[in-house]
JSON list of C-alpha atoms in Angstrom, two decimals:
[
{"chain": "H", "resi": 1308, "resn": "UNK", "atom": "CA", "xyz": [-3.90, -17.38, -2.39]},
{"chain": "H", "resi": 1309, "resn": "UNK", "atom": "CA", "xyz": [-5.69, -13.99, -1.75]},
{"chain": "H", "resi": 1310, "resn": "UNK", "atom": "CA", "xyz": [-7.25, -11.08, -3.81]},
{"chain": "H", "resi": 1311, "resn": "UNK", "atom": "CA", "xyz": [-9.24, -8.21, -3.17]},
{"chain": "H", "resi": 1312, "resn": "UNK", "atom": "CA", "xyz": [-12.01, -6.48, -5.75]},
{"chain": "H", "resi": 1313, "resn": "UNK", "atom": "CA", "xyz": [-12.60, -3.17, -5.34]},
{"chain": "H", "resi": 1314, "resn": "UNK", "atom": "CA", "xyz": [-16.06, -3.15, -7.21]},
{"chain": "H", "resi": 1315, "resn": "UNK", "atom": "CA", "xyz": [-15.94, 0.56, -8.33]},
{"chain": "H", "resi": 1316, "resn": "UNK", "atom": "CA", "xyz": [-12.77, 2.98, -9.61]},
{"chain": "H", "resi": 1317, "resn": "UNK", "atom": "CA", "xyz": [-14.37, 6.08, -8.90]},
{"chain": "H", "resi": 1318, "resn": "UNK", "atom": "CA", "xyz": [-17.09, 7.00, -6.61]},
{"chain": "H", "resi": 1319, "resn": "UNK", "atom": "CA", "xyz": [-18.79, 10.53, -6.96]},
{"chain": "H", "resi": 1320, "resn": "UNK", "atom": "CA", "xyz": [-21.26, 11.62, -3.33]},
{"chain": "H", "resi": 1321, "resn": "UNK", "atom": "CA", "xyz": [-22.16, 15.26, -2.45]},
{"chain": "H", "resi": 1322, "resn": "UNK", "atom": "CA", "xyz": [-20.71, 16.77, 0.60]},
{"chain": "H", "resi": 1323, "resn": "UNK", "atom": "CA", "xyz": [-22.75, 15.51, 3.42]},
{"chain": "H", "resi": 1324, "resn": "UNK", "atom": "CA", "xyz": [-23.83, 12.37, 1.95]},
{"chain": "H", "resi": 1325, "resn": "UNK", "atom": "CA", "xyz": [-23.44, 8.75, 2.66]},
{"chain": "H", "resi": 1326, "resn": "UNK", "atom": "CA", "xyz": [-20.01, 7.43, 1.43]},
{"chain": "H", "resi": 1327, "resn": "UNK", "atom": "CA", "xyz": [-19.98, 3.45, 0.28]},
{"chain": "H", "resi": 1328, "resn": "UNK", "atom": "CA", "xyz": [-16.70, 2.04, -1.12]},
{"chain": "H", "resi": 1329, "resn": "UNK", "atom": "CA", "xyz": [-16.85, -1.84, -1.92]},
{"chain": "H", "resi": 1330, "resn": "UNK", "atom": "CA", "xyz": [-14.99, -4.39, -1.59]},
{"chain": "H", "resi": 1331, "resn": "UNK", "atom": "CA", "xyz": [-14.73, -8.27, -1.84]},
{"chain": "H", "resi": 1332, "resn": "UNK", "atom": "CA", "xyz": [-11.90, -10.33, -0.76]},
{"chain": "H", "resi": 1333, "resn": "UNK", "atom": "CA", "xyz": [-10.79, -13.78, -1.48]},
{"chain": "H", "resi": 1334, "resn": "UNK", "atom": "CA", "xyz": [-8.76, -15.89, 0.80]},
{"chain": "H", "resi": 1335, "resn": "UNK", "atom": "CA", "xyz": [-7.85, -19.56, 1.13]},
{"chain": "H", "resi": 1336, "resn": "UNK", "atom": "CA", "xyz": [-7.13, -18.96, 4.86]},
{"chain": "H", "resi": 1337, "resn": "UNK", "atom": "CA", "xyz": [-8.51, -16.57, 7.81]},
{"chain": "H", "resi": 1338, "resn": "UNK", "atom": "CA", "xyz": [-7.58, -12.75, 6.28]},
{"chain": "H", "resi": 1339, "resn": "UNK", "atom": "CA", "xyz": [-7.00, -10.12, 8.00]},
{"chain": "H", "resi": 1340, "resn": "UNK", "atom": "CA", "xyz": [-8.30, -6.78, 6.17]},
{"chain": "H", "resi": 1341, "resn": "UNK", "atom": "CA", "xyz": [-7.89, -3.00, 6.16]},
{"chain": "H", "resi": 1342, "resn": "UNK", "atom": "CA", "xyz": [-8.28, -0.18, 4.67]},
{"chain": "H", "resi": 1343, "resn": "UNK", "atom": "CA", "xyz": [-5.87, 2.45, 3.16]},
{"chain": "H", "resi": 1344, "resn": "UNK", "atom": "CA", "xyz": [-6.61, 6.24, 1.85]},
{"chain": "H", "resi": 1345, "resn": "UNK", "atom": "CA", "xyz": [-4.13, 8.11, 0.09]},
{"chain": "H", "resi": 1346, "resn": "UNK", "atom": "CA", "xyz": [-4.70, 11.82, -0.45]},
{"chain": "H", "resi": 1347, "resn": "UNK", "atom": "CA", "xyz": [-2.51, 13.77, -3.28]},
{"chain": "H", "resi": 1348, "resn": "UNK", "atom": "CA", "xyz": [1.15, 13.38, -3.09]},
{"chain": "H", "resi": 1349, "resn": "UNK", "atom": "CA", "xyz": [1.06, 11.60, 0.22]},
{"chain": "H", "resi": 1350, "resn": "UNK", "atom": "CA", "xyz": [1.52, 8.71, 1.22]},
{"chain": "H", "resi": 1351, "resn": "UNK", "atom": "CA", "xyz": [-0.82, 5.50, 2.33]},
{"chain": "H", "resi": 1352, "resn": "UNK", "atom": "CA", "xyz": [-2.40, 6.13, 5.51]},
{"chain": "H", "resi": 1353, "resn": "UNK", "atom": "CA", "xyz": [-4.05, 2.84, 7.21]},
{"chain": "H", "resi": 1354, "resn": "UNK", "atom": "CA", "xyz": [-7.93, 3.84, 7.65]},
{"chain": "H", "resi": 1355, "resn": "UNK", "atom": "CA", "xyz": [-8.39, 0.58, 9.95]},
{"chain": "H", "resi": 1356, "resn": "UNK", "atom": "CA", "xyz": [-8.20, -3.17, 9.97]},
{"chain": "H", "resi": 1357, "resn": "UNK", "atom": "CA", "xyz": [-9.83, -6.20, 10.87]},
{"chain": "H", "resi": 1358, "resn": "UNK", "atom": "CA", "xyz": [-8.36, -9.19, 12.62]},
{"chain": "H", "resi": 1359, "resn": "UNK", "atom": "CA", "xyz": [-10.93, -11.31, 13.20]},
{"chain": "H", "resi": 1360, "resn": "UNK", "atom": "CA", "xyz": [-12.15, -9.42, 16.85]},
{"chain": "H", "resi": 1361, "resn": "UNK", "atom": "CA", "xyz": [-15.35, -7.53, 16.02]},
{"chain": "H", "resi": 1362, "resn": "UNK", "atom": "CA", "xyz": [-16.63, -7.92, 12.69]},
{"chain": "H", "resi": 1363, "resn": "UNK", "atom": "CA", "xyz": [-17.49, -4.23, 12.60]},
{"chain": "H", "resi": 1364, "resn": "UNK", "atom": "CA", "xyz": [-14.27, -2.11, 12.90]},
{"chain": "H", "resi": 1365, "resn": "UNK", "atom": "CA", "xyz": [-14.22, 1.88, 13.49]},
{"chain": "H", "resi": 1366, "resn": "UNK", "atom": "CA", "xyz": [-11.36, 3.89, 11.67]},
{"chain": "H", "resi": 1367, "resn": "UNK", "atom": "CA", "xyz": [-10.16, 7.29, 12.00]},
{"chain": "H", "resi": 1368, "resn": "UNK", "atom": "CA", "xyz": [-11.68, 10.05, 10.53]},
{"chain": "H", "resi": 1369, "resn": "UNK", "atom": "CA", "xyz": [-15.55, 8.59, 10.86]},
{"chain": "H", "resi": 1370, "resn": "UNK", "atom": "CA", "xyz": [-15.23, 5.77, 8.99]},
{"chain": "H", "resi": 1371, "resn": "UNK", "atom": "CA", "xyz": [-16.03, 2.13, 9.28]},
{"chain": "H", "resi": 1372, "resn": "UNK", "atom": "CA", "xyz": [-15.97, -1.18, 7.87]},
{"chain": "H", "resi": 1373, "resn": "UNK", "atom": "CA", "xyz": [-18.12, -4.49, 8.35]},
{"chain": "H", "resi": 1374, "resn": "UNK", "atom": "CA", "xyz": [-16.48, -8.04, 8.03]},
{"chain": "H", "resi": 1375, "resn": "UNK", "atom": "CA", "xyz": [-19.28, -10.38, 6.38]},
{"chain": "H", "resi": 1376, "resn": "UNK", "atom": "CA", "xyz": [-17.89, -13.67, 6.00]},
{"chain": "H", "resi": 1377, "resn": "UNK", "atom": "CA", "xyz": [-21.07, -15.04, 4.47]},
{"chain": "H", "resi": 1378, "resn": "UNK", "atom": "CA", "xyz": [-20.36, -12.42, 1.81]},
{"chain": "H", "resi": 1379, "resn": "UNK", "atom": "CA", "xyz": [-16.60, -12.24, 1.39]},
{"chain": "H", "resi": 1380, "resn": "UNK", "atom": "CA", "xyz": [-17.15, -8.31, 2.05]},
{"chain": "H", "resi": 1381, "resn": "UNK", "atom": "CA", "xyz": [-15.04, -5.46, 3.75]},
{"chain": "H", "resi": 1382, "resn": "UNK", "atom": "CA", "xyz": [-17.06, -2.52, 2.18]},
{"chain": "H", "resi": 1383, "resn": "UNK", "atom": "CA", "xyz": [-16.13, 1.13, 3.63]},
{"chain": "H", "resi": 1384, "resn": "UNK", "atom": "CA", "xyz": [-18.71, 3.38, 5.04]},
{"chain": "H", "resi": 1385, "resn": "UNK", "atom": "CA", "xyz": [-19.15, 6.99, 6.52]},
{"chain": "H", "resi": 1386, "resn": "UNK", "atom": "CA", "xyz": [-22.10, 8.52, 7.64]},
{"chain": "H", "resi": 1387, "resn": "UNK", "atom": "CA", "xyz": [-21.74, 12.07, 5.94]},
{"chain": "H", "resi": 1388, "resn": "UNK", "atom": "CA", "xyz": [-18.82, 13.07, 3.17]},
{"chain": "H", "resi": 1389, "resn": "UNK", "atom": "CA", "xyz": [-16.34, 16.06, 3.91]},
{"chain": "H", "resi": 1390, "resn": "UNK", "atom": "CA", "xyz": [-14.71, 17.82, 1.16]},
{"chain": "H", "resi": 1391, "resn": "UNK", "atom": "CA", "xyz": [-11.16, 15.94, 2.91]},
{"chain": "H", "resi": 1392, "resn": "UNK", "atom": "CA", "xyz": [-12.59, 12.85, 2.02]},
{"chain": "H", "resi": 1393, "resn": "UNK", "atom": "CA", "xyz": [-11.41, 13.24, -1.55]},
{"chain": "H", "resi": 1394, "resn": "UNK", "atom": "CA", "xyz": [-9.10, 10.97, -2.03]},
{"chain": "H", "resi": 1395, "resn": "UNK", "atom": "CA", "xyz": [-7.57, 7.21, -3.10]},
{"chain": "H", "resi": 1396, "resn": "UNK", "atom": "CA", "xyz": [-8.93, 4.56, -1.02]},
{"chain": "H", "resi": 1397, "resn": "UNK", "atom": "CA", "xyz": [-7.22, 0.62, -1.03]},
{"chain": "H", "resi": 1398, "resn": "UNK", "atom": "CA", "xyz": [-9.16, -2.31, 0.08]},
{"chain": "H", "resi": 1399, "resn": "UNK", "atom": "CA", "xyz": [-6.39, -4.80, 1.25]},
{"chain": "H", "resi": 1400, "resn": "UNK", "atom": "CA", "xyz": [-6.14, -8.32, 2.06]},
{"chain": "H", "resi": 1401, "resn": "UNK", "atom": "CA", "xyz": [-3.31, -10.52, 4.16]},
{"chain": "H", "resi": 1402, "resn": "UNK", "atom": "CA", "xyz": [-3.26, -13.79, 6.01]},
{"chain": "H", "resi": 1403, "resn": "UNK", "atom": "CA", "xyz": [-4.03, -13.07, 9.39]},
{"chain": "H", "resi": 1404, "resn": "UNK", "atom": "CA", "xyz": [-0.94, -12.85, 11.11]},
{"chain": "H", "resi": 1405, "resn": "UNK", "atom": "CA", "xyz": [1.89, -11.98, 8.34]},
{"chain": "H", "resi": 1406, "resn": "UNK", "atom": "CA", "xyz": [2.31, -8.49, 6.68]},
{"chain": "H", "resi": 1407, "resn": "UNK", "atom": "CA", "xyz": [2.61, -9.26, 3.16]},
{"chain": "H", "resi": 1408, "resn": "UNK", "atom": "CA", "xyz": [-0.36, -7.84, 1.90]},
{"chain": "H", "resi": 1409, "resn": "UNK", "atom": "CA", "xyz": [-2.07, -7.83, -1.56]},
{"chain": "H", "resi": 1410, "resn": "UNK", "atom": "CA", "xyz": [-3.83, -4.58, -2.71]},
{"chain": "H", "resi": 1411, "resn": "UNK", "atom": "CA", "xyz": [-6.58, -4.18, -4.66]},
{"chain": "H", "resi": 1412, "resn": "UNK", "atom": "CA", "xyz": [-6.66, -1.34, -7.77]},
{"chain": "H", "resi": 1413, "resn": "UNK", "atom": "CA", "xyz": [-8.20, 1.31, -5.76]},
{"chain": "H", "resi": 1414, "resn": "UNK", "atom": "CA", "xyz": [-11.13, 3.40, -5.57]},
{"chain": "H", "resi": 1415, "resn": "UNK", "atom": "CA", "xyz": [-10.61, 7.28, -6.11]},
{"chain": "H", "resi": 1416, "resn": "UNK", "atom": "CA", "xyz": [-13.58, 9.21, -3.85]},
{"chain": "H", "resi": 1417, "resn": "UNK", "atom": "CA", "xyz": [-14.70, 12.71, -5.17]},
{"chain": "H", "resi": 1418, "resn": "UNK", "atom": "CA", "xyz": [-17.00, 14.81, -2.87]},
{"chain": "H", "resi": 1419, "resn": "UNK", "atom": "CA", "xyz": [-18.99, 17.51, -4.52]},
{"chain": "H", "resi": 1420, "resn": "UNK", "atom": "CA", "xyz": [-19.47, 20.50, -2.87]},
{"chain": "D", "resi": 1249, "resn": "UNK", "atom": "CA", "xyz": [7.97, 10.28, 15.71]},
{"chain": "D", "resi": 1250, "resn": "UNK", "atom": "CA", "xyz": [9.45, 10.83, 12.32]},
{"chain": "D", "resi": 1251, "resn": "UNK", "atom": "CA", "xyz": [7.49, 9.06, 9.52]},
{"chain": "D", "resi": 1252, "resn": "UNK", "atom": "CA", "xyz": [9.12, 6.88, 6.76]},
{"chain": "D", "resi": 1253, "resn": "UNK", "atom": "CA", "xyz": [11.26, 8.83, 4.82]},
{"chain": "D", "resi": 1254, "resn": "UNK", "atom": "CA", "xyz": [11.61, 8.19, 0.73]},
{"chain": "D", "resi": 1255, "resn": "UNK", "atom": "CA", "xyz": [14.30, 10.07, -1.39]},
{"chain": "D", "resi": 1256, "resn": "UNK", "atom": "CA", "xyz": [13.72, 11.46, -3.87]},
{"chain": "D", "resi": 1257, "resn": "UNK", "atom": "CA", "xyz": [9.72, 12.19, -4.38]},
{"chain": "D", "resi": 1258, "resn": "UNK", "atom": "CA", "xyz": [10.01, 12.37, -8.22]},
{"chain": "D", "resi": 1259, "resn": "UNK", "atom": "CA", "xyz": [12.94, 10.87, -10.45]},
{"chain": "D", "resi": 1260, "resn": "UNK", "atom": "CA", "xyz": [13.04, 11.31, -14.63]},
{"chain": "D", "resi": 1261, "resn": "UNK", "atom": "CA", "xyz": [15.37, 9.34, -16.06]},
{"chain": "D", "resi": 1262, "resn": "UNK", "atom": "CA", "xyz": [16.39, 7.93, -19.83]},
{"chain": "D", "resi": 1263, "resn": "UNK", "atom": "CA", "xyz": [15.96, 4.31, -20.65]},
{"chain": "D", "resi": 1264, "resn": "UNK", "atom": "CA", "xyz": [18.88, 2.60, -20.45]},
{"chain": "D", "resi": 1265, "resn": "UNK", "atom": "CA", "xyz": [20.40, 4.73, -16.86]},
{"chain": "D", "resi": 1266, "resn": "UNK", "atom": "CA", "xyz": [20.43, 3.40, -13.16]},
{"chain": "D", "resi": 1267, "resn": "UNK", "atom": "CA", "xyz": [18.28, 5.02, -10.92]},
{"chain": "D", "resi": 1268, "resn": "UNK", "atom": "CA", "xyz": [18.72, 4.32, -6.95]},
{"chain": "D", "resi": 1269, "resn": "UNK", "atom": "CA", "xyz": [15.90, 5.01, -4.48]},
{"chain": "D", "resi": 1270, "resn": "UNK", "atom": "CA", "xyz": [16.05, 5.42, -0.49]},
{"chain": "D", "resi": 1271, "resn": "UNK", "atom": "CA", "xyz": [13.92, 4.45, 1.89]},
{"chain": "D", "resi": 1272, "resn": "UNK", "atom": "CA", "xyz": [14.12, 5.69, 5.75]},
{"chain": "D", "resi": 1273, "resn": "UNK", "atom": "CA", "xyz": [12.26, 3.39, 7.76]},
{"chain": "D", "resi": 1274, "resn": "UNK", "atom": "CA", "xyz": [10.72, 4.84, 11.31]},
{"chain": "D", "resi": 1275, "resn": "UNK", "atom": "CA", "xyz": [13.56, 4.50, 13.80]},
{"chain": "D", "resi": 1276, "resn": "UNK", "atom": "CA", "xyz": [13.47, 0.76, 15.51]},
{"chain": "D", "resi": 1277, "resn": "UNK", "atom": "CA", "xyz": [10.90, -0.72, 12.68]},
{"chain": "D", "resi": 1278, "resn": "UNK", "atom": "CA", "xyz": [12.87, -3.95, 11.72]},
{"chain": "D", "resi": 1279, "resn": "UNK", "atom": "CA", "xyz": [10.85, -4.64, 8.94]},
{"chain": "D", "resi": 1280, "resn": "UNK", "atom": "CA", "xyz": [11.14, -2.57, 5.84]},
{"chain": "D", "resi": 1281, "resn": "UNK", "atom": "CA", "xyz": [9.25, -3.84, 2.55]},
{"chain": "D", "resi": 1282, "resn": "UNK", "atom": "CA", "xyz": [8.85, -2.14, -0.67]},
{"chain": "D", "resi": 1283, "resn": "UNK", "atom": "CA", "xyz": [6.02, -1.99, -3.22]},
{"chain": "D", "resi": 1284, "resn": "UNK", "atom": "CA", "xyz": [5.05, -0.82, -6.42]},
{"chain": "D", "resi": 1285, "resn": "UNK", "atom": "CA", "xyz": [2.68, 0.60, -8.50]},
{"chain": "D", "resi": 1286, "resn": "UNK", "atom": "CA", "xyz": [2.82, 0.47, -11.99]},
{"chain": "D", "resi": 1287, "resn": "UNK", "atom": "CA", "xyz": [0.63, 3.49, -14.23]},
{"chain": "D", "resi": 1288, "resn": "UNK", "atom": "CA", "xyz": [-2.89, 2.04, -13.65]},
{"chain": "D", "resi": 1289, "resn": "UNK", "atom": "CA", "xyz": [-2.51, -0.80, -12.01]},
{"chain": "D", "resi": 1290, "resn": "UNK", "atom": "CA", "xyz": [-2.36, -2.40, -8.57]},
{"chain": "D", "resi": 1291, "resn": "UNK", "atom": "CA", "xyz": [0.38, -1.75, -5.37]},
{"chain": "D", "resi": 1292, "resn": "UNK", "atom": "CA", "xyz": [2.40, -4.91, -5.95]},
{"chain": "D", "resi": 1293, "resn": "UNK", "atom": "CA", "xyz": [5.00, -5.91, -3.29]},
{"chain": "D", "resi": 1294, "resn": "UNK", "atom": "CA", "xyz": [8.29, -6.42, -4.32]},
{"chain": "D", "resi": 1295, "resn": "UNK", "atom": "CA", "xyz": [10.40, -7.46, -1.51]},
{"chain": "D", "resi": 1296, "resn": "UNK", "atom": "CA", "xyz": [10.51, -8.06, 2.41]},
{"chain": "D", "resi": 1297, "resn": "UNK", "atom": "CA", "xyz": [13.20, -7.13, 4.73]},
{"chain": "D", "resi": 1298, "resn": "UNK", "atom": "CA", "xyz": [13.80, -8.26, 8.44]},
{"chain": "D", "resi": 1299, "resn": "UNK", "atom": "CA", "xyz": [16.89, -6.22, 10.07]},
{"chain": "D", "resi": 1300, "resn": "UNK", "atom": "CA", "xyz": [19.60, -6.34, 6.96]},
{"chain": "D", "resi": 1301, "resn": "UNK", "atom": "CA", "xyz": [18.23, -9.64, 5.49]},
{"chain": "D", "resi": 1302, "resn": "UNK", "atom": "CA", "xyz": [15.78, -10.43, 2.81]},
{"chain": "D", "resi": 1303, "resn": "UNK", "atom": "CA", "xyz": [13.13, -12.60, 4.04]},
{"chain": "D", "resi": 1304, "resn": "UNK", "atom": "CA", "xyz": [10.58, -12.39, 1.05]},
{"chain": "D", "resi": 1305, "resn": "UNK", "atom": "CA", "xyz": [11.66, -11.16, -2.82]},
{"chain": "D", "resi": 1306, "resn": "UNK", "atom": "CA", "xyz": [9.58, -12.91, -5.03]},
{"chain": "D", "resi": 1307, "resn": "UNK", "atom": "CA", "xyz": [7.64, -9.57, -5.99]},
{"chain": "D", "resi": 1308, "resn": "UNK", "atom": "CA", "xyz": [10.74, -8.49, -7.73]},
{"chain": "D", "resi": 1309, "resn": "UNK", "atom": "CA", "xyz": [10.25, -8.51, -11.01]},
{"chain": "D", "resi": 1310, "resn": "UNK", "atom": "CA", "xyz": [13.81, -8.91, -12.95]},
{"chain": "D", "resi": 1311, "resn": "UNK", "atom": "CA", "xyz": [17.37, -9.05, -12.17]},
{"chain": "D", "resi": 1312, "resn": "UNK", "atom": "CA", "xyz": [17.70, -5.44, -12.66]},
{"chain": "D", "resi": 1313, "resn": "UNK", "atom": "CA", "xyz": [16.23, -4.71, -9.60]},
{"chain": "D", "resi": 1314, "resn": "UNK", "atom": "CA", "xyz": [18.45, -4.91, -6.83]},
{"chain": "D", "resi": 1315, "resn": "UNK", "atom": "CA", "xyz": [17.79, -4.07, -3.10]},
{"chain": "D", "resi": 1316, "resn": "UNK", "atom": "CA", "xyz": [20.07, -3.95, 0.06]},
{"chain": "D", "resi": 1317, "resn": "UNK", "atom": "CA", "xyz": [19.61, -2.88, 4.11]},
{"chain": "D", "resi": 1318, "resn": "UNK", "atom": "CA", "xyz": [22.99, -2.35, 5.00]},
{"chain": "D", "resi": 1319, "resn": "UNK", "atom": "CA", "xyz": [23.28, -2.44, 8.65]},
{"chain": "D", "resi": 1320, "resn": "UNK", "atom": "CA", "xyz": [19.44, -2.87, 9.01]},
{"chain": "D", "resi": 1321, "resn": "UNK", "atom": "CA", "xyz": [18.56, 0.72, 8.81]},
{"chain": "D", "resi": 1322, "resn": "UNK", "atom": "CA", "xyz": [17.85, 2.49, 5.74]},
{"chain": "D", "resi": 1323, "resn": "UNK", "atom": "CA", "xyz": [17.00, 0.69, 2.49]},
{"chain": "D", "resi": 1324, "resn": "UNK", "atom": "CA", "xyz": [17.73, 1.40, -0.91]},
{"chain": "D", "resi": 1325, "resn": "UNK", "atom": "CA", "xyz": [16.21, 0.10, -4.20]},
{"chain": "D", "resi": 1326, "resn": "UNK", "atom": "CA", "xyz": [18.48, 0.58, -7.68]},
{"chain": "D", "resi": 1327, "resn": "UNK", "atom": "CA", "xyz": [16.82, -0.44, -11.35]},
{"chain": "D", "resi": 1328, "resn": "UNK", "atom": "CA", "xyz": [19.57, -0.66, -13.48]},
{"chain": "D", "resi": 1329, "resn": "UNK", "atom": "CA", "xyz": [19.35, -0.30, -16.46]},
{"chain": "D", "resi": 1330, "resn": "UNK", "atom": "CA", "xyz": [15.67, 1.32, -16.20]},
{"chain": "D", "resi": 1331, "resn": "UNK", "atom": "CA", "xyz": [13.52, 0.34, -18.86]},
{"chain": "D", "resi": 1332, "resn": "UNK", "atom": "CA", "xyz": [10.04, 2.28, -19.82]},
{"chain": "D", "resi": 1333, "resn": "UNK", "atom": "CA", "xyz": [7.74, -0.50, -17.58]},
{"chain": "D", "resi": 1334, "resn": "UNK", "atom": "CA", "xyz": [9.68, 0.60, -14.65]},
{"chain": "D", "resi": 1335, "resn": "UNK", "atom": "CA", "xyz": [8.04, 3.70, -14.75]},
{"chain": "D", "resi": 1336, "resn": "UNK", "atom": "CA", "xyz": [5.36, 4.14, -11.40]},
{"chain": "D", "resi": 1337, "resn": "UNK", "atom": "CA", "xyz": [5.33, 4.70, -8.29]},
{"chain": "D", "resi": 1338, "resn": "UNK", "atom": "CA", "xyz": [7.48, 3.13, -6.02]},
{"chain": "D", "resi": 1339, "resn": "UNK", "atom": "CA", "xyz": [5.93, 3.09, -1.73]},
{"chain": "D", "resi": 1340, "resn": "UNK", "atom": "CA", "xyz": [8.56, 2.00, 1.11]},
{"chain": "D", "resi": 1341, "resn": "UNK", "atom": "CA", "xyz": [7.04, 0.54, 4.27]},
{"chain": "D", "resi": 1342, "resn": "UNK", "atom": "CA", "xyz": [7.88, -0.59, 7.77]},
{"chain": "D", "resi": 1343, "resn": "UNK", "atom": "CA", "xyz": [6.69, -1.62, 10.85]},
{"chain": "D", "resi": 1344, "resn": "UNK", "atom": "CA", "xyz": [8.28, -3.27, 14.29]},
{"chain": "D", "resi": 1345, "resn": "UNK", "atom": "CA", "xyz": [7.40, -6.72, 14.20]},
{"chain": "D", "resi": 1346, "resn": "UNK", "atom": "CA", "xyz": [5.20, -8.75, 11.81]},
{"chain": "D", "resi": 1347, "resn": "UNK", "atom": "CA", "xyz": [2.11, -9.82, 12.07]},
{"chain": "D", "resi": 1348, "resn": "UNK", "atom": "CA", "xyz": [-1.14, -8.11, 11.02]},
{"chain": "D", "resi": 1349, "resn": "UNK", "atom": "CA", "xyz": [-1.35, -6.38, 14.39]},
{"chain": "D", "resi": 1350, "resn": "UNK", "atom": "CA", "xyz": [1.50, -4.63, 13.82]},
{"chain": "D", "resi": 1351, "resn": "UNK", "atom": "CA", "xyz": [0.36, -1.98, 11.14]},
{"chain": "D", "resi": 1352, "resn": "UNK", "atom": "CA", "xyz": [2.52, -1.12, 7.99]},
{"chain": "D", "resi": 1353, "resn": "UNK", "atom": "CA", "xyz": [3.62, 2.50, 7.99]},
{"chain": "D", "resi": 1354, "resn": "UNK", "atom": "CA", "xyz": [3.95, 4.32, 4.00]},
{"chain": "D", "resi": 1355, "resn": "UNK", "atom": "CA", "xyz": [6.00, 6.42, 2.96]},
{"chain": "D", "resi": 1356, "resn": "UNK", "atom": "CA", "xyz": [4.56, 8.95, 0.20]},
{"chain": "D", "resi": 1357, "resn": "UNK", "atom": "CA", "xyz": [6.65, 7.34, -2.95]},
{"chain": "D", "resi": 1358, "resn": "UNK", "atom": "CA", "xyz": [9.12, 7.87, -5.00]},
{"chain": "D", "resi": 1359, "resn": "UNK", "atom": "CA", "xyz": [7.87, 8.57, -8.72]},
{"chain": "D", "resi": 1360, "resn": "UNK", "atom": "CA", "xyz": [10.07, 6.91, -11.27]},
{"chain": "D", "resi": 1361, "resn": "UNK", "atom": "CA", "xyz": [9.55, 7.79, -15.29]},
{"chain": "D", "resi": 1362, "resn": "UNK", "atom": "CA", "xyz": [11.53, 6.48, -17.53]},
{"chain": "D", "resi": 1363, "resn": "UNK", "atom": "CA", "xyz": [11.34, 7.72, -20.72]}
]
């Protein structure tokens, strides 16, 4: 079995700030991870993953994710916020090596200008 | 490279009528799944195609949900009859081969209300 928390529904940072979206992930077996944003009316765009290489992955768009086992975290990270940051972000969870994923309920990101 | 395709973006239909929703996969992607996300609540997956057979439904949530891959291409998904908790958002995906290192690629979602 296999679930992922996403700790916070909304998360509020000024433009130019630190983002921090968290998530923790349970798995019976080895997961593989990643990271989803969807912006308004589009559809799910895959941020970046983790497959049990390097425990700190880099993403598109400046973000990045560290794999802490010792934790059961995947938490999502950028240096500085941009106003196109706004968005729906999914922490989500497989077993390393299939495609059926579970999602968890999502974290919506607003960036104050 | 064309992107996954979903038809139509928004539906509104009655309780009670059959709605039937398309899904375009990227050209060559053999695997073609479908989610859904119910008002509030979490992307659930539904069902799992390889080519034109069903390798994984037990996300599907009734018998009056019925999905077929004719010839392995394009997908559709038809709720009949809809009922008020079918209401959401409904996501197609796809990718060429399975396994996690072999991303799945969205489409942006069909929204079903039923009202």
């Amino acid at each position: 079995a296999q679930s992922v928390t996403q700790l916070d529904s909304h998360v509020s940072v000024s433009e130019g700030t630190p983002v921090l979206l968290r998530c923790n992930y349970s798995s019976s077996y080895s997961p593989s991870l990643f990271w989803y944003v969807q912006h308004p009316n589009k559809g799910l765009q895959l941020l970046l993953k983790y497959t049990s290489a390097a425990t700190l992955v880099k993403g598109i768009n400046g973000f990045e994710a560290e794999f802490k086992k010792s934790e059961t975290s995947f938490h999502l990270t950028k240096p500085s916020a941009h106003m196109s940051d706004a968005a729906e972000y999914f922490c989500v969870v497989s077993k390393s090596g299939y495609q059926k994923v579970t999602f968890g309920t999502g974290t919506k990101l607003q960036v104050i200008p | 490279e064309a992107g996954v395709t979903q038809f139509p973006s928004h539906s509104v239909i009655e309780k009670g009528q059959t709605v039937t929703l398309r899904c375009d996969p990227i050209s060559g992607h053999d695997n073609l799944y479908w989610y859904r996300r119910v008002m509030g609540k979490e992307i659930k997956f539904l069902l799992h195609f390889v080519k034109e057979s069903k390798q994984d439904e037990s996300g599907m949530p009734n018998n009056r949900f019925l999905a077929e891959r004719t010839g392995g291409t394009y997908s559709t998904l038809k709720v009949q009859p809809a009922e008020l908790e079918d209401s959401g958002v409904y996501f197609c995906a796809s990718s060429q081969a399975t396994g996690s290192n072999s991303p799945l690629h969205f489409g942006n979602g069909t929204r079903l209300t039923v009202t």
